[in-house]
CSV table of C-alpha atoms and ligand atoms in Angstrom, one decimal:
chain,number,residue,atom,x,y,z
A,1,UNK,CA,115.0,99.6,123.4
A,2,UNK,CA,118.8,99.6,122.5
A,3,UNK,CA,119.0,102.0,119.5
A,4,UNK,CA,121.3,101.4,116.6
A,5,UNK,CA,122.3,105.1,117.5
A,6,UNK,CA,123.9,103.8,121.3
A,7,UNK,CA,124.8,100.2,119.7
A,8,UNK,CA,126.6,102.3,116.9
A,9,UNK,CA,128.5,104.3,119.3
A,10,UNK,CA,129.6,101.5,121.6
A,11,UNK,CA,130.4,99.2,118.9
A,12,UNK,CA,132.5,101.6,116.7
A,13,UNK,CA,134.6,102.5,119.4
A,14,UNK,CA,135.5,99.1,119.2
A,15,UNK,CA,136.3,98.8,115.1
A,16,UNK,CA,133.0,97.2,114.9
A,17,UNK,CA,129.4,96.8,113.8
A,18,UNK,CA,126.5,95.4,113.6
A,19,UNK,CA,126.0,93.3,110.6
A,20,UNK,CA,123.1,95.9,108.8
A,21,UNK,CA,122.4,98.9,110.5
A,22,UNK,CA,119.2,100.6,109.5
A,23,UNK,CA,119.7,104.1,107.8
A,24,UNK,CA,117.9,105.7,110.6
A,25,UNK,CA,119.4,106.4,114.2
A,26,UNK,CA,116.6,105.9,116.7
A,27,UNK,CA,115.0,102.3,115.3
A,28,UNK,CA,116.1,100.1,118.0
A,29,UNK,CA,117.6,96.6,117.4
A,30,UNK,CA,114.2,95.0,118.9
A,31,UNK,CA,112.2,97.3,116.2
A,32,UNK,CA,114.7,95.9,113.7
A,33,UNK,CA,114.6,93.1,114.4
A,34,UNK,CA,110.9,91.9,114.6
A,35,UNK,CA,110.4,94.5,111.9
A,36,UNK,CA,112.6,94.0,108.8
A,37,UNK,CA,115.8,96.0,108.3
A,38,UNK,CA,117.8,96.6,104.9
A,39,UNK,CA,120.7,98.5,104.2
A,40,UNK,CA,123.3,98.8,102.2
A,41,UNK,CA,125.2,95.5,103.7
A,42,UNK,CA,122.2,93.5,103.1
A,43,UNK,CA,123.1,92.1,99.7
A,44,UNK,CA,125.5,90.1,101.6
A,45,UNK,CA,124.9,90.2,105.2
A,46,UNK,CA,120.8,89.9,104.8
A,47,UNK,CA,118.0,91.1,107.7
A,48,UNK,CA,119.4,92.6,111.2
A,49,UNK,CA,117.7,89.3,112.0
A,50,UNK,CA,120.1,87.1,110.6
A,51,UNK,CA,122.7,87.8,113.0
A,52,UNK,CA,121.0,87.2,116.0
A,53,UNK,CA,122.5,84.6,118.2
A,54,UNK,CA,120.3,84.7,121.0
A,55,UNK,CA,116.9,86.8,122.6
A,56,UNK,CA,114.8,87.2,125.5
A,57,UNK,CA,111.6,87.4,124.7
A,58,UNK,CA,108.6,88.1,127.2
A,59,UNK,CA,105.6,86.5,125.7
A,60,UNK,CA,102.5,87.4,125.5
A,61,UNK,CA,101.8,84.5,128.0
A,62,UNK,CA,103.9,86.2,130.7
A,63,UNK,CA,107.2,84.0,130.2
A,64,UNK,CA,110.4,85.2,129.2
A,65,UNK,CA,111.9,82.6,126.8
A,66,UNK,CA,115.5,82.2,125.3
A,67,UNK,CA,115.1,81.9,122.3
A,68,UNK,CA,117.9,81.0,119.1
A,69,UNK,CA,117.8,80.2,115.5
A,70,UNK,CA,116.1,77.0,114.5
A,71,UNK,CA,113.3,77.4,117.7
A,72,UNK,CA,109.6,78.2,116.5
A,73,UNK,CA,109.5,81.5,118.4
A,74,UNK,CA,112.9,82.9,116.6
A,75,UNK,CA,111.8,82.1,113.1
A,76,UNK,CA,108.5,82.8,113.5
A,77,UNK,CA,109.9,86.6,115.0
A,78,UNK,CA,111.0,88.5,112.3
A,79,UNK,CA,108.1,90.6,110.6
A,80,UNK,CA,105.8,89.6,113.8
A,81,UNK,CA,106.3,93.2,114.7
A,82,UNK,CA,105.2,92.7,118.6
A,83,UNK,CA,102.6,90.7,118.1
A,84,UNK,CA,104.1,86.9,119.5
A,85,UNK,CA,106.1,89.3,122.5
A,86,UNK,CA,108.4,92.1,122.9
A,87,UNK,CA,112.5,91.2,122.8
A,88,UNK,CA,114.4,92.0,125.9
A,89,UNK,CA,117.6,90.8,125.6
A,90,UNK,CA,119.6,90.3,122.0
A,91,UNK,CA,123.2,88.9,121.3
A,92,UNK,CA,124.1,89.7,118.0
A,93,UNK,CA,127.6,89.1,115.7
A,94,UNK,CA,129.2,92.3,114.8
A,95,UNK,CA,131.5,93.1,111.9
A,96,UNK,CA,135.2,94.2,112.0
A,97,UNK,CA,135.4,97.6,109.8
A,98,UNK,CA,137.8,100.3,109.4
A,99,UNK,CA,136.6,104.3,109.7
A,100,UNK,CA,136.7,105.3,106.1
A,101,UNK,CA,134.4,104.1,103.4
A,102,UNK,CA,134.9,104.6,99.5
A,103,UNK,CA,132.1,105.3,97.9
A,104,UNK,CA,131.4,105.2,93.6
A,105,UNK,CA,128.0,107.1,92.2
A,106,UNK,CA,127.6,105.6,89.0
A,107,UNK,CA,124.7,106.7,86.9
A,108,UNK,CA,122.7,104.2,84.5
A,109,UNK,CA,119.9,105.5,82.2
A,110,UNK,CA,118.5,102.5,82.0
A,111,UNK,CA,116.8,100.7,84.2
A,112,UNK,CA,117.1,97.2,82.8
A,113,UNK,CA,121.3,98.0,83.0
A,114,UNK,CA,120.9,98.6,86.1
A,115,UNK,CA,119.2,96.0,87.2
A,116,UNK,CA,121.8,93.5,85.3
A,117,UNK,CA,124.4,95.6,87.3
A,118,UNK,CA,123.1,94.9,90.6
A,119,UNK,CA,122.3,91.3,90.5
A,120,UNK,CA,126.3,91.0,88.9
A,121,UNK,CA,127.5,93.1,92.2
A,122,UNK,CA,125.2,90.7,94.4
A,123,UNK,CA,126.8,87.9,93.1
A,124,UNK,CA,130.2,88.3,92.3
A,125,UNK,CA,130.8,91.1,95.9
A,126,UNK,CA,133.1,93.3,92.7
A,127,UNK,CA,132.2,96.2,90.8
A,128,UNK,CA,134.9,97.5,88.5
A,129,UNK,CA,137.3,94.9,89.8
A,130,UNK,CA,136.9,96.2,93.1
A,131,UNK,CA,135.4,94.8,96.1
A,132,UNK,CA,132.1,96.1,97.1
A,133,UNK,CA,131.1,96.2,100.7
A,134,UNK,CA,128.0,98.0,100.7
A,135,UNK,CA,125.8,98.9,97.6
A,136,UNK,CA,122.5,101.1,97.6
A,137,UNK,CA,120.9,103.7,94.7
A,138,UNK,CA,118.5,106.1,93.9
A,139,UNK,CA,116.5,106.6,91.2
A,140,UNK,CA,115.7,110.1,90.8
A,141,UNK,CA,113.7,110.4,87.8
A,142,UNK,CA,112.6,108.3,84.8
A,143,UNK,CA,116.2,107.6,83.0
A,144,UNK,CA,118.1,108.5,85.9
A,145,UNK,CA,119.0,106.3,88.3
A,146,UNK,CA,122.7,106.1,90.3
A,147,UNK,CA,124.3,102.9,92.1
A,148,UNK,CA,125.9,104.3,95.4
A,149,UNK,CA,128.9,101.7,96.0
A,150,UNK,CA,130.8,101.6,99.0
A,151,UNK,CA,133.8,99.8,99.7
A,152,UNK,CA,135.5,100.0,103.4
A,153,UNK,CA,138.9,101.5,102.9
A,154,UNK,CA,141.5,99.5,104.9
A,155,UNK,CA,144.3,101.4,106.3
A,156,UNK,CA,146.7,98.6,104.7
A,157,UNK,CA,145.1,98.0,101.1
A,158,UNK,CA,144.3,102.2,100.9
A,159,UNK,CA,146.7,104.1,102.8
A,160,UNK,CA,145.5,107.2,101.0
A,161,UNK,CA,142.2,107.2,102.2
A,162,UNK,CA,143.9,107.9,105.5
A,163,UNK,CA,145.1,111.1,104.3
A,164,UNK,CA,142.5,112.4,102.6
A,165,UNK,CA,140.0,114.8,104.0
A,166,UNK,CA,135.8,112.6,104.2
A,167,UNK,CA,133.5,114.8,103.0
A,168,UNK,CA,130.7,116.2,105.6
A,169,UNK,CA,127.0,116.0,105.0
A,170,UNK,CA,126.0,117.5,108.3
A,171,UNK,CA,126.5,120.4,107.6
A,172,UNK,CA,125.9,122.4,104.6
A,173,UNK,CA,126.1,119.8,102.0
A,174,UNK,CA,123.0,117.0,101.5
A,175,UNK,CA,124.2,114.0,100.8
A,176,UNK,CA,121.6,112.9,98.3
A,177,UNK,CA,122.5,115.9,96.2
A,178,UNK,CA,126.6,114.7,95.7
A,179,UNK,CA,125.2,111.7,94.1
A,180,UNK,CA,124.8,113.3,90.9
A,181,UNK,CA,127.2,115.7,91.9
A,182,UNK,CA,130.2,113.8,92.1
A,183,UNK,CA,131.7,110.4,91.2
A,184,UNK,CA,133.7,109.9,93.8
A,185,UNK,CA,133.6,110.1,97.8
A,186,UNK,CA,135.0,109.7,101.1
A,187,UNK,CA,133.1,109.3,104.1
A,188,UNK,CA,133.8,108.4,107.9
A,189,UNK,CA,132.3,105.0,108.6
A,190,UNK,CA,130.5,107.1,111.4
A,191,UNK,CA,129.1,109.4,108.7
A,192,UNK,CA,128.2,106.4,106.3
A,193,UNK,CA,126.5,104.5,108.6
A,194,UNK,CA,124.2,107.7,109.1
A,195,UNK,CA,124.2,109.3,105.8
A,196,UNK,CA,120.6,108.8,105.0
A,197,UNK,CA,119.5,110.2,108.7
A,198,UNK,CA,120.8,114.1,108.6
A,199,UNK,CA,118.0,114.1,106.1
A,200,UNK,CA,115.9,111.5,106.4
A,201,UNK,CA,117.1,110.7,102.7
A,202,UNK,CA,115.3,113.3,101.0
A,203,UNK,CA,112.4,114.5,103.3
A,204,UNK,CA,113.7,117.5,105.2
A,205,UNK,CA,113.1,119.4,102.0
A,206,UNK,CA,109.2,119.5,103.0
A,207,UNK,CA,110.3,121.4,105.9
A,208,UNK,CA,112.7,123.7,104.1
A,209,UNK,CA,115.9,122.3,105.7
A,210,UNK,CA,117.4,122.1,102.5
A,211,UNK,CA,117.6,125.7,101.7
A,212,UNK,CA,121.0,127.1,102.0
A,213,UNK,CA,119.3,130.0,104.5
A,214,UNK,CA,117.3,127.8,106.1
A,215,UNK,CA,119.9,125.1,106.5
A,216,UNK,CA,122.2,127.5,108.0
A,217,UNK,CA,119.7,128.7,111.1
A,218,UNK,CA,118.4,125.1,111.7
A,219,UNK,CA,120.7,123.9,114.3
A,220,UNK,CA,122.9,121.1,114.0
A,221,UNK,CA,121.2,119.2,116.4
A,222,UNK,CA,117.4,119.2,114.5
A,223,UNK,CA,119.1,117.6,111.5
A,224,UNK,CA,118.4,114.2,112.5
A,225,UNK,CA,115.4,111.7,111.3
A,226,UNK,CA,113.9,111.7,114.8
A,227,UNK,CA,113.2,115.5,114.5
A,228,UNK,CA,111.3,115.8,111.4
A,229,UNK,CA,109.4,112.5,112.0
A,230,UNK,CA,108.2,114.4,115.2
A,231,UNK,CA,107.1,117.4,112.5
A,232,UNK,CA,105.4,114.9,110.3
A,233,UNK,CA,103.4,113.5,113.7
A,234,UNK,CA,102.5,117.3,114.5
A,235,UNK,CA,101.0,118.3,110.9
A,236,UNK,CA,99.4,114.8,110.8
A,237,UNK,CA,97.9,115.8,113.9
A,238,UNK,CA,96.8,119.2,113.2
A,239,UNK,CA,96.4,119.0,109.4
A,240,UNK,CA,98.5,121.3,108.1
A,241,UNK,CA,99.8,120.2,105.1
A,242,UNK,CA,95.3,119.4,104.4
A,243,UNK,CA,94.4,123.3,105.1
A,244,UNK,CA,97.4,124.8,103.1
A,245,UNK,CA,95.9,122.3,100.4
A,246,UNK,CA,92.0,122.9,100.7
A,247,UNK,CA,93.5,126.8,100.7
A,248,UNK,CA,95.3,126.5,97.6
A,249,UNK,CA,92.5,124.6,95.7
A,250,UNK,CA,95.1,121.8,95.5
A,251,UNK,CA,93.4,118.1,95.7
A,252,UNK,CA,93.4,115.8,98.5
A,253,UNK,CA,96.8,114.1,99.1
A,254,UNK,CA,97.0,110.2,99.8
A,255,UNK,CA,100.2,109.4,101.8
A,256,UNK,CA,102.4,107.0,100.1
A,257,UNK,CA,104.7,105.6,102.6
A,258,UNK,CA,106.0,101.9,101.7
A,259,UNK,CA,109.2,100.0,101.5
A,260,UNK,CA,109.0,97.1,98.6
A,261,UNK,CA,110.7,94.3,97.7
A,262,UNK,CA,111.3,92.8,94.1
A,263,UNK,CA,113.2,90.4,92.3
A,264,UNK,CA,115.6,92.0,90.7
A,265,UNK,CA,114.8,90.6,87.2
A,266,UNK,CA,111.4,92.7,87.6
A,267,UNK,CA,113.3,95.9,89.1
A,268,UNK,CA,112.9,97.7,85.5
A,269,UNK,CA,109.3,96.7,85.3
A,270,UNK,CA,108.9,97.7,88.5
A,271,UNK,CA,110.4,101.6,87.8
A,272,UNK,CA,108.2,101.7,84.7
A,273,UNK,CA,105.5,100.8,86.6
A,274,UNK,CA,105.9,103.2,89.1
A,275,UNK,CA,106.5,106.2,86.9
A,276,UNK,CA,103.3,105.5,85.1
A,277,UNK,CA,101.4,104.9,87.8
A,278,UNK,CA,102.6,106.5,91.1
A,279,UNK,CA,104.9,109.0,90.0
A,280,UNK,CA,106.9,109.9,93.4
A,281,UNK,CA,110.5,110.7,92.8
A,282,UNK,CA,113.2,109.8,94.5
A,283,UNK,CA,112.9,106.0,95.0
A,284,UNK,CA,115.8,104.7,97.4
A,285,UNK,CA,116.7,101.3,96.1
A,286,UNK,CA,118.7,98.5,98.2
A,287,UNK,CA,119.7,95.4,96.8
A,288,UNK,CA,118.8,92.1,99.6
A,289,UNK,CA,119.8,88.2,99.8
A,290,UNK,CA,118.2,86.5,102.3
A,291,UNK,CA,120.2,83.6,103.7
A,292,UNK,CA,117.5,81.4,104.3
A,293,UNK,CA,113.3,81.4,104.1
A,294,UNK,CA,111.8,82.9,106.9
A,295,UNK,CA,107.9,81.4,107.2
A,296,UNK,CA,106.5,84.9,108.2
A,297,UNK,CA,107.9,87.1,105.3
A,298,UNK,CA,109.8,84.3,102.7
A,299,UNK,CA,112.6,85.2,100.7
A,300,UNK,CA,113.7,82.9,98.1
A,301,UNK,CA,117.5,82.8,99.6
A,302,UNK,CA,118.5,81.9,95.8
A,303,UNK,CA,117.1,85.4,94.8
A,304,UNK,CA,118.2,88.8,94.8
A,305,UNK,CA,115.7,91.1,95.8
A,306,UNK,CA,115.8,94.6,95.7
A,307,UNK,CA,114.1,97.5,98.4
A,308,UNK,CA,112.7,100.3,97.1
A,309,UNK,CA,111.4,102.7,99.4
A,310,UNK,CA,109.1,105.7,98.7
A,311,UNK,CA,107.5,108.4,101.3
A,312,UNK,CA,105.8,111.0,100.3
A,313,UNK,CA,102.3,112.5,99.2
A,314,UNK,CA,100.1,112.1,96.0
A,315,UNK,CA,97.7,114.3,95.0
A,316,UNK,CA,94.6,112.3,93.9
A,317,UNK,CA,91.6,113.9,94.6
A,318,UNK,CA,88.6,113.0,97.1
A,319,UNK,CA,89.4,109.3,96.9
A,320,UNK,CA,92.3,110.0,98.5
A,321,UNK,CA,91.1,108.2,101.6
A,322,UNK,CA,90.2,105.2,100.0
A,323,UNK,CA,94.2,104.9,99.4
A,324,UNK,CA,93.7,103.9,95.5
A,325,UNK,CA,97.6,104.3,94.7
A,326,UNK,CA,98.8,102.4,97.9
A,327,UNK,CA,96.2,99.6,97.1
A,328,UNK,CA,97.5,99.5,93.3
A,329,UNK,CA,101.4,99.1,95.1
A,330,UNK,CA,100.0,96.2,96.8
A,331,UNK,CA,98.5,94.5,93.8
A,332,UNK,CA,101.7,95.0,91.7
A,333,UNK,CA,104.2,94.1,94.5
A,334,UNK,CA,101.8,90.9,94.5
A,335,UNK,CA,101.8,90.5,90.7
A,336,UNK,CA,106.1,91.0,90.7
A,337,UNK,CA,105.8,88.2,93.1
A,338,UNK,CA,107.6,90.8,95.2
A,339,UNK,CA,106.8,91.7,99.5
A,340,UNK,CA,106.1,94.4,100.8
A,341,UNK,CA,107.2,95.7,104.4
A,342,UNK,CA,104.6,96.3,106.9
A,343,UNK,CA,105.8,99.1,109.2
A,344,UNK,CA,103.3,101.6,107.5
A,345,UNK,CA,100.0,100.9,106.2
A,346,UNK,CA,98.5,98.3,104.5
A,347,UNK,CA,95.0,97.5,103.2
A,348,UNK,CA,94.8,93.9,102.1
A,349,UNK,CA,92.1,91.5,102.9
A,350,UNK,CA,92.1,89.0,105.4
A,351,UNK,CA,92.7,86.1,103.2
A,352,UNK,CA,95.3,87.7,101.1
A,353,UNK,CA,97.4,88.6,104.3
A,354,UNK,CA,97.3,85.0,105.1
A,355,UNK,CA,98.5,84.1,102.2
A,356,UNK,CA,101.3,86.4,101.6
A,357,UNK,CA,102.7,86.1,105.2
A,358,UNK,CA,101.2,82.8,106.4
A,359,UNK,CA,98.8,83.3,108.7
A,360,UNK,CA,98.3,79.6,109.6
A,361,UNK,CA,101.8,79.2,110.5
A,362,UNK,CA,101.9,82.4,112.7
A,363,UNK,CA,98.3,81.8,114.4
A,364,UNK,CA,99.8,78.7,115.3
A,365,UNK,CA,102.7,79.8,117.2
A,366,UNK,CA,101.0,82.8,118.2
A,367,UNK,CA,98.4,80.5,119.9
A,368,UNK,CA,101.5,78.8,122.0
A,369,UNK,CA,103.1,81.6,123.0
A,370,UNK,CA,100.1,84.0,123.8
A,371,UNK,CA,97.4,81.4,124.3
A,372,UNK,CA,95.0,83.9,126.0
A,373,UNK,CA,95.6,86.4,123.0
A,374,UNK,CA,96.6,89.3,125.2
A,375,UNK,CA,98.9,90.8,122.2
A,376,UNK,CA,97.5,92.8,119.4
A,377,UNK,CA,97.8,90.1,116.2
A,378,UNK,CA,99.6,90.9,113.2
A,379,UNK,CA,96.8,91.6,110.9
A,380,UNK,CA,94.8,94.4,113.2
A,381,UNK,CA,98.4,95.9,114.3
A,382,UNK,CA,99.0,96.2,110.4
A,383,UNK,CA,96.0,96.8,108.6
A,384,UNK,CA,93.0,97.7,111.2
A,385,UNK,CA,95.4,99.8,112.9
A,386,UNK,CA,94.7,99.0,116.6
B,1,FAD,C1,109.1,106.5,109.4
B,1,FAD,C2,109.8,105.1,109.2
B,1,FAD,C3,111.0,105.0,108.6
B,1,FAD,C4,111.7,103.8,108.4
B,1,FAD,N1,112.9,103.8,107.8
B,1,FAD,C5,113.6,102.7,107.8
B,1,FAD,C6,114.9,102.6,107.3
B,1,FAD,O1,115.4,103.6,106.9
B,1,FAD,N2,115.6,101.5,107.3
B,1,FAD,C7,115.0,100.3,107.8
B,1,FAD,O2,115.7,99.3,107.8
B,1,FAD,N3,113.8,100.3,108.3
B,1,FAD,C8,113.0,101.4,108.3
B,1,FAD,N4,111.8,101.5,108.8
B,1,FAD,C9,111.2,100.2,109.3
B,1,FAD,C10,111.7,99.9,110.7
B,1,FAD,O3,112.9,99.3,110.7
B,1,FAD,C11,110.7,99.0,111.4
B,1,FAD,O4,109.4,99.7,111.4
B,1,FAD,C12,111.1,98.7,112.8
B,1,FAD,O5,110.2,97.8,113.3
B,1,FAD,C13,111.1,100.0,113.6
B,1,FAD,O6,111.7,99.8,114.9
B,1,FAD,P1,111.5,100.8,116.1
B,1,FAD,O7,112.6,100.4,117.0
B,1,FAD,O8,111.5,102.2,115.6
B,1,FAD,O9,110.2,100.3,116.7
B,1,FAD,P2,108.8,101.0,116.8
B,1,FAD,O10,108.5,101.9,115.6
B,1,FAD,O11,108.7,101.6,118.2
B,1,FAD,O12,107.9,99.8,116.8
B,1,FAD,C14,107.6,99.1,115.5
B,1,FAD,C15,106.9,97.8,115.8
B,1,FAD,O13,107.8,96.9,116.4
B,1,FAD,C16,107.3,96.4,117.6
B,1,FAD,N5,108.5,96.4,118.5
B,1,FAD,C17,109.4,97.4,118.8
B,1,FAD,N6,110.4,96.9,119.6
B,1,FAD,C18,110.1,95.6,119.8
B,1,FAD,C19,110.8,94.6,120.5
B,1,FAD,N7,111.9,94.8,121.3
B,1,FAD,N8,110.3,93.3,120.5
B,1,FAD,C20,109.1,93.1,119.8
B,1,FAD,N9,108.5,94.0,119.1
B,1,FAD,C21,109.0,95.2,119.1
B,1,FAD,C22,106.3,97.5,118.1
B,1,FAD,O14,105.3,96.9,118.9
B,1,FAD,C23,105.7,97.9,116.8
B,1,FAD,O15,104.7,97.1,116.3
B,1,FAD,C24,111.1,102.7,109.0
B,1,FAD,C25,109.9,102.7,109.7
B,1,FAD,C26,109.2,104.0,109.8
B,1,FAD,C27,107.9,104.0,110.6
C-alpha cells in the first residue's frame, strides 16, 4: 500500500529513485507492480516490475510466499492485477539521480519522423548528441506531435543548471501547455517526477482548473490526480456529465479510457488510425523496452514498444453502451500486434483473452497458488467487472 508519493519522498531524500515511477502520485508500488507501469525511464529501465528483487505475497491459499525473479509466482505476477494474491512486502533497486532534470520539446509533423526518432533514442540512449535519460511525447493533434526529452543534469557535467531558476507547474503554469510553448526547460527532479499529476496530464480542464480564474481559487492542495479522480467517481456516480448532455441534445458519450502498446514501426499507423477513427486529442505517448518476456503480458524484449494513453469521452450516440470505439481499439491494438493495459475496461471474449494474455499458463499457476479459487480471476476482474 506503499505509494510512489511516500516511496518518492523517502527515496529522494536520499539522491534516489525507483527505477520507473508512474506519472501519478497515489498508485502504490503493489498496484504497479501487478498492474503495468511506464514512464518516461521505461525505454531503458522497463516495467516497475523489473526491478523487483524480492516480494511477499499472501496467496489466495492463505500462505505468504517469498517470492524472486525466475519463480512461477513472480513471473506469472505482473498484469495478474490481484488475482494470484496481494504483495505485502517488495525490495526493489533504486536509481542514483541528481535534482535537476533538462528537458528538450521538439515538435515533429510527422508521424512516421517521429516514430524513426524514437526507436533511434531507444537505441542509441542520445538525442542531439546528448544523453537522454527519460523520453515521453504528446501528440496533440493530427501533424502535431512533440518528443519531451529529459536528461538528468549532474551538478559536475552541468554546473549551470545549478544556477538557474526550474520552472514551476503547480502553480499557475500547466505543464502540458510549455510543450509547445517553449523548447527548453528546467525542472526539479521532484517536479519531474510529478509533472503529469498537478493535472492529471490534461484532464483537470473538464473541471475548469485550467482557467487562469479558476486556477487561481482552486487551492494548491486539489491540484493533484487523486482529487479529480475522486470528481470523476462522483459525476460517474450521479451522472452529471449524462444530464448536462441529454439537456443540451448532445449524444450519448462512450468513455474512452485505455493505455496501448505498439511497436514502434506501427506508431504512425497507429496515429492515423486513431484520428480517423477515435479522434480524442491529446494522446500521451511513452516509448517501452521490455528486458525480457513476461508469460502474462509478452513483450518482445528485442522491440521497442510505445504507450499511448488516451482518457476521455466520445460522443457516439445510443450505442454508446455497447462501447463500439473501445471495441474497434481492441481489434486494431490486436491487428498492430500491439497490448493493451487492463486497468480500465475491456470487452474481449473469453478465448481471445486467453490468447492475448495466456490463460493456460495463468490458470495454471493460479490453480497452485489459490487452489480453492477464493480470488477474483483475471478475466471477470477485467472484463465482467466483478
Ligand atoms: C485512472 C487511472 C490512471 C492511471 N494512470 C497511470 C499512469 O499515469 N501511469 C501508469 O504507469 N499507470 C497508470 N495507471 C495504471 C496503474 O498503474 C495500474 O492500474 C495499477 O495497478 C494501479 O495501482 P494502484 O496502486 O492504484 O492499485 P488499485 O487501483 O487500488 O488496484 C488496481 C488493481 O491491482 C490490484 N492490486 C493493488 N495492490 C496490489 C498488491 N499489493 N498486490 C496485488 N494486487 C494489487 C487490485 O486488486 C486491483 O485489481 C492508471 C490507472 C488508472 C485507473
Amino acid at each position: 500500500m506503499c505509494t510512489y508519493e511516500d516511496l518518492v519522498d523517502a527515496t529522494l531524500h536520499h539522491g534516489l529513485i525507483p527505477y520507473v515511477v508512474p506519472q501519478l502520485r497515489t498508485i502504490t508500488l503493489g498496484g504497479a507492480v501487478t498492474g503495468l507501469g511506464i514512464e518516461a525511464t521505461s525505454f531503458r529501465n522497463g516495467f516497475p516490475h523489473e526491478s523487483v528483487l524480492e516480494m511477499d505475497v499472501i496467496t489466495g491459499a492463505g500462505e505468504v510466499v517469498t517470492t524472486r525473479p525466475g519463480d512461477e509466482l513472480f513471473d506469472t505476477f505482473p498484469n495478474s492485477y490481484g488475482s494470484l494474491g496481494y504483495a505485502t512486502r517488495l525490495r526493489i533497486s533504486l536509481e542514483r539521480v541528481p535534482d535537476r532534470v533538462r528537458l528538450r520539446h521538439v515538435r515533429f509533423d510527422d508521424p512516421g519522423l517521429l516514430a524513426k526518432t524514437i526507436a533511434t533514442i531507444v537505441d542509441s540512449g542520445e538525442y542531439d548528441g546528448r544523453r537522454v535519460d527519460g523520453i515521453d511525447g504528446v501528440a496533440f493533434a493530427p501533424g502535431e506531435y512533440y518528443l519531451t526529452v529529459a536528461t538528468w543534469a549532474d551538478e559536475a557535467e552541468d554546473a549551470a543548471a545549478w544556477r538557474e531558476h526550474p520552472s514551476d507547474y503547480t502553480g499557475q503554469q500547466i505543464f502540458y501547455r510549455s510543450i509547445q510553448q517553449r523548447e527548453h526547460d528546467l525542472l526539479t527532479m521532484y517536479d519531474y517526477l510529478w509533472r503529469w499529476d498537478t493535472d492529471w496530464f490534461w484532464c483537470s480542464g473538464a473541471f475548469g482548473v485550467q482557467h487562469p480564474v479558476v486556477r487561481r481559487l482552486w487551492p494548491r492542495r486539489w491540484r493533484r490526480s487523486d482529487v479529480y479522480h475522486k470528481l470523476v467517481g462522483l459525476d460517474r456516480r450521479y451522472g452529471i456529465a449524462d444530464r448536462l448532455d441529454r439537456r443540451a441534445g448532445r449524444p450519448e458519450r462512450e468513455r474512452v479510457i485505455q493505455d496501448v502498446e505498439n511497436p514502434v514501426d506501427r506508431l504512425a499507423e497507429f496515429l492515423d488510425w486513431f484520428d480517423a477513427e477515435i479522434g480524442m486529442r491529446p494522446v500521451w505517448m511513452c516509448p517501452v523496452r521490455a528486458k525480457r518476456n513476461w508469460p502474462i503480458y509478452p513483450f518482445d524484449p528485442d522491440i521497442t514498444y510505445v504507450n499511448l494513453g488516451f482518457w476521455g469521452t466520445v460522443h457516439v450516440g445510443p450505442e454508446a453502451a455497447d462501447a463500439p470505439r473501445n471495441r474497434a481499439i481492441e481489434a486494431e491494438v490486436q491487428s498492430l500486434a500491439g497490448h493493451k493495459s487492463l486497468y480500465s475496461e475491456a470487452f474481449y471474449d473469453r478465448e481471445t483473452f486467453d490468447q492475448l494474455y495466456d490463460g493456460a499458463h495463468l490458470a495454471r499457476v493460479k490453480a497452485q497458488f489459490d487452489p480453492d479459487d477464493r480470488l477474483t480471476s483475471l478475466y471477470d476482474k477485467a472484463v465482467q467487472r466483478r
